[in-house]
Structures are given as structure tokens and as C-alpha cells.
Short mmCIF file of C-alpha atoms and ligand atoms in Angstrom, two decimals:
data_model
loop_
_atom_site.label_atom_id
_atom_site.label_comp_id
_atom_site.label_asym_id
_atom_site.label_seq_id
_atom_site.Cartn_x
_atom_site.Cartn_y
_atom_site.Cartn_z
CA MET A 997 -0.20 0.19 -0.39
CA SER A 998 1.27 3.56 -0.83
CA GLU A 999 2.62 5.94 1.86
CA THR A 1000 1.33 9.84 2.24
CA ARG A 1001 4.05 12.04 2.54
CA ILE A 1002 3.43 14.73 5.25
CA ASP A 1003 4.74 17.76 7.60
CA VAL A 1004 2.91 16.47 10.64
CA LEU A 1005 0.30 14.30 11.45
CA VAL A 1006 -2.06 14.95 14.91
CA ALA A 1007 -3.11 12.13 16.41
CA GLY A 1008 -6.62 13.40 18.39
CA GLY A 1009 -8.90 15.75 17.40
CA GLY A 1010 -10.19 16.67 21.00
CA VAL A 1011 -10.21 20.80 21.30
CA VAL A 1012 -6.47 20.66 21.60
CA GLY A 1013 -5.30 18.69 18.29
CA ALA A 1014 -8.21 20.16 16.06
CA ALA A 1015 -6.98 23.86 17.40
CA LEU A 1016 -3.17 22.55 16.36
CA ALA A 1017 -4.82 21.58 13.16
CA LEU A 1018 -5.85 24.70 12.11
CA ALA A 1019 -2.93 26.56 13.40
CA LEU A 1020 -0.61 24.57 11.11
CA ALA A 1021 -2.60 24.64 8.12
CA ARG A 1022 -2.73 28.67 8.69
CA ALA A 1023 1.21 28.56 8.82
CA ARG A 1024 1.37 26.75 5.40
CA ILE A 1025 2.24 23.46 7.52
CA ASP A 1026 1.33 20.50 5.23
CA VAL A 1027 -1.15 18.76 7.83
CA ALA A 1028 -3.13 15.74 9.07
CA LEU A 1029 -5.50 15.03 11.76
CA VAL A 1030 -6.93 11.84 12.91
CA GLU A 1031 -9.49 11.31 15.21
CA THR A 1032 -11.21 8.41 16.29
CA ARG A 1033 -14.87 9.86 16.63
CA ALA A 1034 -16.88 12.13 14.96
CA PRO A 1035 -17.45 15.38 17.20
CA PRO A 1036 -20.73 15.14 19.07
CA ALA A 1037 -23.34 17.41 17.52
CA PHE A 1038 -23.98 20.41 18.93
CA ASP A 1039 -27.61 20.66 21.10
CA ALA A 1040 -29.57 24.05 21.37
CA ALA A 1041 -32.01 22.68 23.76
CA ASP A 1042 -29.57 20.46 26.34
CA VAL A 1043 -26.73 22.29 27.69
CA ASP A 1044 -23.42 19.81 27.87
CA LEU A 1045 -22.71 18.78 31.21
CA ARG A 1046 -18.60 19.41 30.68
CA VAL A 1047 -17.84 23.04 30.16
CA PHE A 1048 -15.23 25.09 30.34
CA ALA A 1049 -13.94 28.23 31.68
CA VAL A 1050 -11.88 29.31 28.66
CA SER A 1051 -9.18 32.26 29.33
CA PRO A 1052 -9.07 35.43 27.05
CA ALA A 1053 -5.76 34.27 25.71
CA SER A 1054 -7.26 30.62 25.03
CA ALA A 1055 -10.35 33.07 23.46
CA ALA A 1056 -7.97 35.10 20.93
CA LEU A 1057 -6.43 31.88 19.61
CA LEU A 1058 -9.93 30.34 18.70
CA SER A 1059 -10.14 33.89 17.16
CA ARG A 1060 -6.94 33.89 15.18
CA ILE A 1061 -7.43 30.08 13.83
CA GLY A 1062 -11.65 31.09 12.63
CA ALA A 1063 -13.46 29.21 15.37
CA TRP A 1064 -14.18 31.55 18.20
CA PRO A 1065 -17.08 33.38 15.88
CA ARG A 1066 -18.47 29.90 15.25
CA ILE A 1067 -18.27 29.05 19.05
CA GLN A 1068 -19.98 31.35 20.05
CA ALA A 1069 -22.55 31.22 17.57
CA LEU A 1070 -23.44 28.23 19.31
CA ARG A 1071 -23.50 29.29 23.01
CA VAL A 1072 -20.91 31.04 25.39
CA SER A 1073 -21.47 32.69 28.31
CA PRO A 1074 -19.16 35.66 29.44
CA TYR A 1075 -17.79 36.46 32.88
CA ARG A 1076 -16.94 39.63 34.12
CA ARG A 1077 -15.82 39.10 37.61
CA MET A 1078 -14.71 36.36 40.40
CA ARG A 1079 -15.14 36.16 43.75
CA VAL A 1080 -13.08 33.65 45.71
CA TRP A 1081 -13.49 33.07 49.28
CA GLU A 1082 -13.26 30.96 52.35
CA ARG A 1083 -15.67 31.77 54.84
CA GLY A 1084 -18.09 34.81 55.48
CA ALA A 1085 -17.13 37.86 53.41
CA THR A 1086 -14.06 39.43 55.18
CA ASP A 1087 -11.81 36.97 53.54
CA GLU A 1088 -13.10 37.42 49.66
CA LEU A 1089 -11.09 37.48 46.60
CA ALA A 1090 -12.88 40.04 44.05
CA PHE A 1091 -11.40 40.39 40.31
CA ASP A 1092 -12.87 42.17 37.67
CA ALA A 1093 -12.34 42.37 34.02
CA GLY A 1094 -11.03 45.92 34.39
CA LEU A 1095 -8.04 44.76 36.34
CA VAL A 1096 -6.76 43.20 33.24
CA GLY A 1097 -7.91 45.90 30.73
CA ALA A 1098 -10.66 43.47 29.33
CA ALA A 1099 -13.80 43.02 28.47
CA GLU A 1100 -14.37 40.09 30.23
CA LEU A 1101 -12.50 37.45 32.67
CA GLY A 1102 -13.32 34.42 30.12
CA HIS A 1103 -16.18 32.61 29.03
CA ILE A 1104 -17.79 29.19 30.18
CA VAL A 1105 -18.34 27.27 26.99
CA GLU A 1106 -19.69 23.78 26.95
CA ASP A 1107 -17.22 21.17 25.45
CA ARG A 1108 -19.72 19.78 22.29
CA ALA A 1109 -20.02 23.69 21.65
CA LEU A 1110 -16.13 24.10 21.18
CA ARG A 1111 -15.69 20.88 19.09
CA ALA A 1112 -18.81 21.49 16.57
CA GLY A 1113 -17.12 25.40 16.34
CA LEU A 1114 -13.82 23.78 15.68
CA TRP A 1115 -15.05 21.20 13.22
CA ALA A 1116 -16.70 23.65 11.28
CA ALA A 1117 -13.76 26.06 10.63
CA LEU A 1118 -11.65 22.64 9.86
CA ASP A 1119 -14.75 21.97 7.31
CA ALA A 1120 -13.89 25.65 5.79
CA GLU A 1121 -9.83 24.93 6.17
CA PRO A 1122 -8.52 23.07 2.93
CA GLY A 1123 -5.27 23.05 4.59
CA VAL A 1124 -6.15 19.66 7.01
CA ARG A 1125 -6.26 16.30 5.70
CA ARG A 1126 -8.92 14.60 8.02
CA ALA A 1127 -8.88 10.75 8.66
CA CYS A 1128 -12.28 10.37 10.85
CA PRO A 1129 -13.33 7.78 12.43
CA ALA A 1130 -10.25 6.37 12.49
CA ARG A 1131 -7.45 5.70 14.92
CA VAL A 1132 -3.78 5.53 14.79
CA VAL A 1133 -2.64 1.81 15.22
CA ARG A 1134 1.49 2.19 14.69
CA CYS A 1135 3.87 4.39 15.04
CA GLU A 1136 7.06 4.22 14.84
CA ALA A 1137 10.29 6.92 14.22
CA GLY A 1138 12.56 6.70 11.88
CA ALA A 1139 16.25 8.70 11.03
CA SER A 1140 14.11 11.32 8.47
CA ASP A 1141 10.25 10.74 9.40
CA ALA A 1142 8.02 8.48 10.94
CA ARG A 1143 6.09 5.65 9.89
CA VAL A 1144 2.27 5.84 10.56
CA GLU A 1145 -0.40 3.06 10.32
CA LEU A 1146 -4.19 3.74 10.90
CA ASP A 1147 -7.05 1.49 11.57
CA ASP A 1148 -8.35 1.63 8.11
CA GLY A 1149 -5.13 0.29 7.00
CA THR A 1150 -3.58 4.09 5.20
CA ARG A 1151 -0.24 4.55 6.06
CA TRP A 1152 1.57 8.00 6.35
CA ARG A 1153 5.17 9.20 6.49
CA PRO A 1154 4.71 12.56 8.68
CA ARG A 1155 8.00 14.13 9.97
CA LEU A 1156 6.48 14.95 13.41
CA VAL A 1157 3.53 13.10 14.86
CA VAL A 1158 1.46 15.03 17.56
CA ALA A 1159 -0.06 12.94 20.09
CA ALA A 1160 -3.39 15.23 20.89
CA ASP A 1161 -5.04 12.14 22.02
CA GLY A 1162 -5.81 12.52 25.50
CA ALA A 1163 -4.83 11.59 29.19
CA HIS A 1164 -4.27 7.95 28.36
CA SER A 1165 -2.22 9.06 25.44
CA PRO A 1166 -1.62 5.47 23.74
CA LEU A 1167 1.13 7.49 21.68
CA ARG A 1168 2.77 9.21 24.67
CA ASP A 1169 3.30 5.21 26.07
CA GLY A 1170 4.15 3.52 23.14
CA ALA A 1171 6.83 6.02 23.08
CA GLY A 1172 8.04 4.85 26.48
CA VAL A 1173 7.42 8.76 27.86
CA ASP A 1174 7.23 8.20 31.79
CA LEU A 1175 4.88 10.20 33.66
CA GLU A 1176 4.89 11.80 37.32
CA SER A 1177 1.50 10.62 38.63
CA MET A 1178 -0.42 11.51 41.94
CA PRO A 1179 -4.27 10.54 42.22
CA TYR A 1180 -5.69 13.31 44.11
CA GLY A 1181 -7.97 10.46 45.66
CA GLU A 1182 -10.55 13.27 44.70
CA ARG A 1183 -13.49 13.18 42.43
CA ALA A 1184 -15.05 16.82 40.61
CA VAL A 1185 -18.80 16.25 41.06
CA VAL A 1186 -20.34 18.31 38.01
CA ALA A 1187 -24.49 19.36 37.49
CA HIS A 1188 -26.21 22.13 36.36
CA VAL A 1189 -28.30 24.20 39.02
CA ARG A 1190 -30.74 26.99 39.13
CA THR A 1191 -30.64 29.20 42.42
CA GLU A 1192 -32.69 32.02 43.68
CA ARG A 1193 -30.61 34.75 42.76
CA PRO A 1194 -28.83 35.56 39.36
CA HIS A 1195 -25.29 34.69 38.45
CA GLU A 1196 -24.61 38.41 37.94
CA ALA A 1197 -21.86 37.09 35.13
CA THR A 1198 -19.45 36.36 37.92
CA ALA A 1199 -17.42 33.44 38.30
CA TRP A 1200 -17.83 32.19 42.08
CA GLN A 1201 -15.61 30.11 43.92
CA ARG A 1202 -15.48 28.99 47.71
CA PHE A 1203 -12.77 26.45 49.43
CA THR A 1204 -14.61 24.64 51.77
CA PRO A 1205 -13.15 22.23 54.26
CA ALA A 1206 -14.50 19.46 52.17
CA GLY A 1207 -12.98 21.25 48.95
CA PRO A 1208 -13.58 23.75 46.20
CA LEU A 1209 -16.81 24.72 45.00
CA ALA A 1210 -17.17 26.78 41.99
CA PHE A 1211 -20.48 27.97 40.27
CA LEU A 1212 -19.88 28.98 37.07
CA PRO A 1213 -22.36 31.18 35.27
CA LEU A 1214 -24.48 29.55 32.03
CA ALA A 1215 -25.82 31.57 29.33
CA ASP A 1216 -29.19 30.13 30.24
CA GLY A 1217 -29.21 32.06 33.86
CA ARG A 1218 -28.46 28.60 35.68
CA VAL A 1219 -24.75 27.54 36.94
CA SER A 1220 -22.85 24.76 36.52
CA VAL A 1221 -21.30 23.52 39.71
CA VAL A 1222 -17.91 22.07 40.08
CA TRP A 1223 -17.18 20.52 43.28
CA SER A 1224 -14.03 18.56 44.03
CA LEU A 1225 -14.31 16.06 46.65
CA LYS A 1226 -12.54 13.33 48.68
CA ASP A 1227 -13.66 10.01 47.15
CA ALA A 1228 -16.09 8.92 50.28
CA ARG A 1229 -17.62 12.05 50.63
CA ALA A 1230 -18.28 12.06 46.65
CA THR A 1231 -19.93 8.70 46.64
CA ALA A 1232 -22.17 10.16 49.56
CA VAL A 1233 -23.14 13.67 47.58
CA LEU A 1234 -23.67 10.87 44.23
CA ALA A 1235 -25.97 9.09 46.41
CA MET A 1236 -28.18 11.98 48.00
CA ASP A 1237 -31.76 12.87 46.36
CA ASP A 1238 -32.10 15.85 44.84
CA ASP A 1239 -33.52 17.91 47.81
CA ALA A 1240 -30.72 16.74 49.75
CA PHE A 1241 -27.90 17.93 47.08
CA THR A 1242 -29.04 21.34 46.46
CA ALA A 1243 -29.53 21.67 50.40
CA ALA A 1244 -25.97 20.64 50.36
CA LEU A 1245 -25.02 22.66 47.69
CA THR A 1246 -26.97 25.82 49.11
CA ALA A 1247 -24.79 25.38 52.56
CA ALA A 1248 -21.62 24.98 50.91
CA SER A 1249 -22.00 27.99 48.81
CA ASP A 1250 -22.70 30.02 52.02
CA ALA A 1251 -26.18 30.93 50.05
CA ARG A 1252 -24.53 33.57 48.02
CA LEU A 1253 -27.10 33.40 45.36
CA GLY A 1254 -29.62 32.33 47.60
CA ARG A 1255 -30.59 28.67 48.13
CA VAL A 1256 -30.13 26.16 45.28
CA LEU A 1257 -33.78 25.44 43.63
CA ALA A 1258 -33.34 22.74 41.14
CA THR A 1259 -30.55 20.62 39.46
CA THR A 1260 -29.83 18.42 36.36
CA PRO A 1261 -28.57 14.66 37.05
CA ARG A 1262 -24.91 14.75 38.56
CA ALA A 1263 -22.11 13.42 36.89
CA ALA A 1264 -18.19 12.74 38.47
CA PHE A 1265 -14.50 12.97 37.05
CA PRO A 1266 -11.64 11.12 38.95
CA LEU A 1267 -9.18 13.52 39.64
CA ARG A 1268 -5.33 12.91 39.20
CA MET A 1269 -2.35 15.05 38.31
CA GLN A 1270 -0.26 13.72 35.84
CA LEU A 1271 3.21 15.20 34.28
CA ALA A 1272 4.67 13.54 31.18
CA ARG A 1273 8.56 13.95 32.11
CA ARG A 1274 9.24 15.06 28.58
CA TYR A 1275 7.06 16.08 26.06
CA ALA A 1276 8.90 15.28 23.12
CA ALA A 1277 10.58 11.91 21.83
CA PRO A 1278 12.19 11.04 18.38
CA ARG A 1279 9.45 12.49 15.65
CA LEU A 1280 6.68 12.99 18.53
CA ALA A 1281 5.34 16.09 20.36
CA LEU A 1282 2.94 16.03 23.26
CA VAL A 1283 -0.06 18.23 23.59
CA GLY A 1284 -2.43 18.74 25.84
CA ASP A 1285 -3.89 16.27 28.33
CA ALA A 1286 -1.56 13.70 26.77
CA ALA A 1287 1.09 16.00 28.44
CA HIS A 1288 -0.53 17.11 31.42
CA THR A 1289 -3.44 16.75 33.94
CA VAL A 1290 -4.30 19.38 36.71
CA HIS A 1291 -6.42 19.96 39.47
CA PRO A 1292 -9.93 21.76 38.08
CA LEU A 1293 -9.64 24.30 40.69
CA ALA A 1294 -8.43 27.11 38.83
CA GLY A 1295 -9.96 25.78 35.54
CA GLN A 1296 -6.88 25.95 33.63
CA GLY A 1297 -6.73 22.24 31.83
CA LEU A 1298 -7.94 23.04 28.86
CA ASN A 1299 -6.09 26.56 28.68
CA LEU A 1300 -2.61 24.90 28.89
CA GLY A 1301 -3.45 22.35 26.42
CA LEU A 1302 -4.45 25.47 24.26
CA LEU A 1303 -0.86 27.37 25.07
CA ASP A 1304 0.69 24.34 24.31
CA ALA A 1305 -0.93 24.43 20.44
CA ALA A 1306 -0.10 27.88 20.09
CA ALA A 1307 3.24 27.23 21.25
CA LEU A 1308 4.38 24.51 18.83
CA ALA A 1309 2.36 26.31 16.14
CA GLU A 1310 4.84 28.84 16.83
CA VAL A 1311 7.98 26.92 17.08
CA LEU A 1312 7.09 24.71 13.84
CA SER A 1313 6.16 28.02 11.63
CA ASP A 1314 9.55 29.35 12.77
CA ALA A 1315 11.38 25.76 11.48
CA ALA A 1316 9.70 25.88 8.37
CA GLY A 1317 10.47 29.27 7.57
CA ALA A 1318 14.00 28.02 8.41
CA ARG A 1319 13.23 25.34 5.95
CA ALA A 1320 14.39 23.00 8.77
CA ASP A 1321 13.16 19.49 9.94
CA LEU A 1322 10.08 19.67 11.74
CA GLY A 1323 10.48 16.62 13.52
CA ALA A 1324 14.49 17.28 14.13
CA PRO A 1325 15.51 17.39 18.06
CA ALA A 1326 16.37 20.92 18.29
CA VAL A 1327 13.15 21.95 16.70
CA LEU A 1328 11.45 19.66 19.57
CA ALA A 1329 13.65 20.46 22.68
CA ARG A 1330 12.68 24.55 21.84
CA TYR A 1331 8.78 23.43 22.27
CA GLU A 1332 9.90 21.32 25.16
CA HIS A 1333 11.55 23.99 26.85
CA TRP A 1334 8.72 26.22 26.50
CA ARG A 1335 6.28 24.57 27.98
CA ARG A 1336 6.98 21.94 30.05
CA GLY A 1337 8.26 24.03 33.25
CA ASP A 1338 5.61 26.26 33.11
CA VAL A 1339 2.94 23.66 33.21
CA ALA A 1340 4.71 21.60 35.81
CA ARG A 1341 4.98 24.55 38.03
CA ALA A 1342 1.06 25.22 37.59
CA ALA A 1343 0.51 21.84 38.18
CA HIS A 1344 2.03 22.00 41.52
CA ALA A 1345 0.99 25.10 42.81
CA PHE A 1346 -2.95 24.20 42.03
CA GLY A 1347 -2.47 20.89 44.13
CA LEU A 1348 -0.34 22.89 47.08
CA LEU A 1349 -3.59 25.27 47.12
CA ASP A 1350 -6.12 22.43 47.09
CA GLY A 1351 -4.19 20.75 50.01
CA LEU A 1352 -3.79 24.30 51.62
CA PHE A 1353 -7.27 24.86 51.57
CA ARG A 1354 -8.22 21.43 52.90
CA SER A 1355 -6.32 21.62 56.11
CA ASP A 1356 -7.08 23.20 59.47
CA PHE A 1357 -3.52 22.75 61.16
CA GLY A 1358 -1.90 24.98 63.16
CA PRO A 1359 -1.63 28.67 61.87
CA LEU A 1360 -3.23 27.68 58.30
CA PRO A 1361 -6.51 29.27 58.60
CA PHE A 1362 -5.20 32.45 60.33
CA LEU A 1363 -2.15 32.54 57.24
CA ARG A 1364 -4.84 31.68 54.45
CA ARG A 1365 -7.01 34.41 55.32
CA ALA A 1366 -3.99 36.86 55.80
CA GLY A 1367 -2.55 35.84 52.77
CA MET A 1368 -6.09 36.60 50.89
CA GLY A 1369 -6.26 39.44 52.51
CA LEU A 1370 -3.19 40.81 51.43
CA VAL A 1371 -3.74 40.03 47.77
CA GLN A 1372 -7.36 41.93 47.80
CA ARG A 1373 -5.55 44.77 49.16
CA ILE A 1374 -2.45 45.06 47.15
CA GLY A 1375 -3.40 45.76 43.58
CA PRO A 1376 -0.14 44.96 41.49
CA LEU A 1377 -0.26 41.66 43.26
CA LYS A 1378 -4.41 41.28 42.51
CA ARG A 1379 -3.41 42.07 38.76
CA GLU A 1380 -0.64 39.35 38.76
CA PHE A 1381 -3.08 36.84 39.75
CA ALA A 1382 -5.76 37.85 37.26
CA LEU A 1383 -2.84 37.85 34.33
CA HIS A 1384 -2.13 34.42 35.08
CA ALA A 1385 -5.74 33.34 35.00
CA SER A 1386 -6.21 35.02 31.65
CA GLY A 1387 -3.25 33.38 30.28
CA PHE A 1388 -1.41 36.85 29.51
CA ALA A 1389 1.38 36.11 32.17
CA GLY A 1390 4.73 35.08 30.91
CA ARG A 1391 5.97 34.18 27.40
CA VAL A 1392 2.62 34.20 25.62
CA PRO A 1393 2.48 32.52 21.84
CA VAL A 1394 2.11 35.16 19.38
CA LEU A 1395 -1.05 33.33 18.36
CA ALA A 1396 -2.41 33.65 22.28
CA ARG A 1397 -1.73 37.08 22.66
CA ARG A 1398 -4.13 39.64 23.09
CA LEU A 1399 -6.83 40.50 20.19
CA GLY A 1400 -6.03 43.80 18.74
C1 FAD B 2167 -14.30 17.94 36.28
C2 FAD B 2167 -13.40 18.97 35.09
C3 FAD B 2167 -13.71 19.83 34.81
C4 FAD B 2167 -12.80 20.41 34.05
N1 FAD B 2167 -12.81 22.16 33.90
C5 FAD B 2167 -12.02 22.54 33.03
C6 FAD B 2167 -12.02 24.06 32.77
O1 FAD B 2167 -13.10 24.58 33.42
N2 FAD B 2167 -11.28 24.79 32.11
C7 FAD B 2167 -10.30 23.88 31.54
O2 FAD B 2167 -9.30 24.55 30.79
N3 FAD B 2167 -9.71 22.91 31.42
C8 FAD B 2167 -10.57 21.96 32.43
N4 FAD B 2167 -10.89 20.48 32.31
C9 FAD B 2167 -9.70 19.89 32.05
C10 FAD B 2167 -10.30 19.37 30.52
O3 FAD B 2167 -11.19 18.62 30.14
C11 FAD B 2167 -8.78 18.50 29.33
O4 FAD B 2167 -7.76 19.42 29.52
C12 FAD B 2167 -9.11 18.95 28.03
O5 FAD B 2167 -10.79 17.95 27.70
C13 FAD B 2167 -8.22 18.14 27.36
O6 FAD B 2167 -8.36 18.17 25.53
P1 FAD B 2167 -7.74 17.13 24.89
O7 FAD B 2167 -7.88 17.94 23.37
O8 FAD B 2167 -6.05 17.26 25.22
O9 FAD B 2167 -7.85 15.92 25.38
P2 FAD B 2167 -9.25 14.91 24.85
O10 FAD B 2167 -10.60 16.14 25.05
O11 FAD B 2167 -9.34 13.92 26.03
O12 FAD B 2167 -9.26 14.68 23.24
C14 FAD B 2167 -8.03 13.49 22.74
C15 FAD B 2167 -9.40 13.12 21.47
O13 FAD B 2167 -8.10 12.09 21.28
C16 FAD B 2167 -8.63 11.39 20.33
N5 FAD B 2167 -8.00 9.79 20.18
C17 FAD B 2167 -7.29 9.29 21.45
N6 FAD B 2167 -6.52 7.75 21.16
C18 FAD B 2167 -6.74 8.06 19.41
C19 FAD B 2167 -5.85 7.63 18.69
N7 FAD B 2167 -5.24 6.43 18.82
N8 FAD B 2167 -6.21 7.86 17.33
C20 FAD B 2167 -6.82 9.00 16.80
N9 FAD B 2167 -7.86 9.70 18.02
C21 FAD B 2167 -7.46 9.49 19.53
C22 FAD B 2167 -10.36 10.90 21.32
O14 FAD B 2167 -11.14 10.43 20.70
C23 FAD B 2167 -9.95 12.24 21.64
O15 FAD B 2167 -11.11 12.75 20.72
C24 FAD B 2167 -11.86 20.24 33.26
C25 FAD B 2167 -11.40 18.47 33.35
C26 FAD B 2167 -12.48 18.38 34.11
C27 FAD B 2167 -11.91 16.44 34.54
#
């Protein structure tokens, strides 16, 4: 059977892989995208339980690759403020979009809307060759390219393969890349709920002793709940009837939005920090959940993955401009050096924060409140926090920089 020569083959057409394929096509790099499942259809009548807080940097990237207007046309919910507290109003942190000179701090977007918008953008982009549904079943690195085989029997010879195939990445494991892995012993319980008072386009987060609880504003006026709980407590919360669950949420949220009145069925996701020890192997680069999974308390998992995609697209575009081999070790080392340290620092910080806010050991409660009070009062420190959450701190890839 014949083999197709190509610059880059992206394995995995989730949000990160699809965004990367579009970015590479715009840089005139010959790219193929392989995805096992056709993207789920967007359902205007039903709000997907899986939602993300999409940062302004991620929205800038999605705009530049032609996907954001399509996603906005489906459904997004902008939030302009964020309020974080532990107990009572005295130890509250409040961020406003004006702090980072933006109209909003981010958007709450459903997974289905992101995927549908990205795949509509792919329909309009002839530069991406697509194989879907198809699965990468074999990948071998050679001296000048890789040999890839799909389950439909087709064969490809890309200079570089990108593993965007999720947290259980078969490509990463096949290349023998080790993981630093730490289960948190927690699950995130998610549901959409209706509250007595409006959400005020605000993302609410309370650090409860049982775990962080987020109320994220939805376009239909409800809020999306993400409650990270130790396994035993998560099991108990999942077993509650709706009245007990809404009452538990009212108490855990300090009734900031009044009583929780109604809920959808609940779902739960196991949480684990997982960091690949290398982001590159011969003829292979890792992006998104294949490279890292982090605690959801900062809502940054997908945003970090989209920044990987923007950084890798920039490194490969520079290499193509210099007529370099896109899978050369020096090219991949540049990408790994850019992203791995940043992501590892963020992942460890999220894990530390989670542990810090669960413990009532010794002076910790006092230190937490003092720390929050300090950040709230010191303008530049607060701005720095908000810049990190927006994705505009540190070395930002060109595709993810502020628009306009
Ligand atoms: C409860 C919870 C809440 C979260 N909230 C947020 C949030 O608010 N903000 C945020 O930024 N992140 C959040 N995250 C993290 C976010 O879900 C992930 O980081 C993101 O979905 C990862 O995207 P991805 O494209 O890397 O991987 P995936 O979405 O897993 O996509 C991988 C794709 O690869 C395909 N695939 C697998 N194997 C193959 C193969 N061999 N060949 C071809 N295709 C293959 C799969 O079909 C899949 O479509 C949250 C996570 C959880 C658990």
C-alpha cells in the first residue's frame, strides 16, 4: 500500500488537536488530523454537563484560527467578575475584568460547542487533511520521518507526529515517555443548577473544608457546579436525592446566590495530576492532556493545552520558515523547554492550593486569610493573579496574545 508523505500528523481531534491542526494549516504546514470519533453534535436545547472556563488567551487563539465566532454563535457565557472566598465576606478576593484591561475575565463554554465550532472551522479549511473516524494503531520513529498506520489500513510518513490523544495517550505510552502521576483521591462532581438569585456574570468559588466548590455562570441563567471532593464524600454526594443535594450546595456556597432550587442529574470525574516527564520523543511531540492533567480548581486544564498548541505551532512555523526538519530534536527541544516548566509549576501550585485550603492544621487558617487579604489589598499583586488566570502572563505565544 502507498504511503502519504506529510509534514505533521496530529493524532487526536479533541479541542487541543483540532486547534493545533488549524493553526498549522494557517502557517502553510501540510497537516493531517486523525480522530477516532466524529465530534458530538451541538444541542441547542440541552446544555452539555462538561463546560470549561475559556481564558481570554485561549479565546484569542480560537479567534485567530477562525473558530471563535462559530463557537460564539452556538453558545458561550462571558463572565466579568470572579469572587473567591473561604468563610464569610471578610476574607474574599474579588477580581474584575477591568483589572486586566479586558471586557471579560473569560467565557464558560460547553465541550460540545467548542468541538462543533472547531470542526466547522476545519470544514472551511482545505489545508487540513482529515481522517475521521480513524485511529492511529502503529507509530514508529525513523531517521528522517515517522511511519504511521491507521486502523483503516492507510499509511503515512510525517516528519512529526503530535500526540493530542488525551490523558490515556496511547502514542505517549508507546514511545515510552514516563509520567509523574499523583491521584488526588478526589472526584469532581458536576451538575447544572438553578439558584434563587442571578449569577451576575460572575464565577464564584468557595474553598470549603470538603474541597473547592465553583459556581460558573451559564448563558441560560443557571450555574454549572464543579465540586471537588474526596472519594468517600463524592460517593455520598452522588447518592443524595435532589433535595438533599441542593440543600448541601446551598450550605456549601454560603447561600451566596440564595437557595439552590433545582438540579440536573449529576456526573463525576476522577481527578489526578499527571505530568509527562518529556514533551518530546523521537519524531513525537505531546500536547494537551497527553502531556498533563491538572486539578480543575483553577479551571486551567484545557487552557494550558491550548497554549501548548499555540506554542508548538509557533515553533514549527519558525522551523518551516528556516526550512528545518520539523521533527528534528533541536526543534522539539525548543517546544519542550518553552512549555514543560511552565505547566509543571502551574500543576504543582494548583495541587498545593487544594491541600492548603483543606487543612485546618495549626496557623494555616490564619495564614490563608492573611494571604487572601493581602492579595485583595495590594493592587499589583492582584493584577498579577488575574493576568495568570487570563493566560497573558509570562511568555505568551503570538497566536494567543491580546487581540487588537
Ligand atoms: C471535572 C473537570 C472540569 C474541568 N474544567 C475545566 C475548565 O474549567 N477549564 C479548562 O481549561 N479545563 C478543564 N478541565 C480539563 C479539560 O477537560 C481537559 O484538559 C481537555 O478536555 C483536554 O483536551 P485534549 O484535546 O487534550 O484531550 P481530549 O479531550 O481527551 O481529546 C483527545 C482525543 O483523542 C482521540 N484519540 C484517542 N486516541 C486516539 C488514537 N489512537 N487515534 C486517533 N484519535 C485518538 C479521542 O477520541 C479524543 O477525541 C476539566 C476537567 C475535568 C475532569
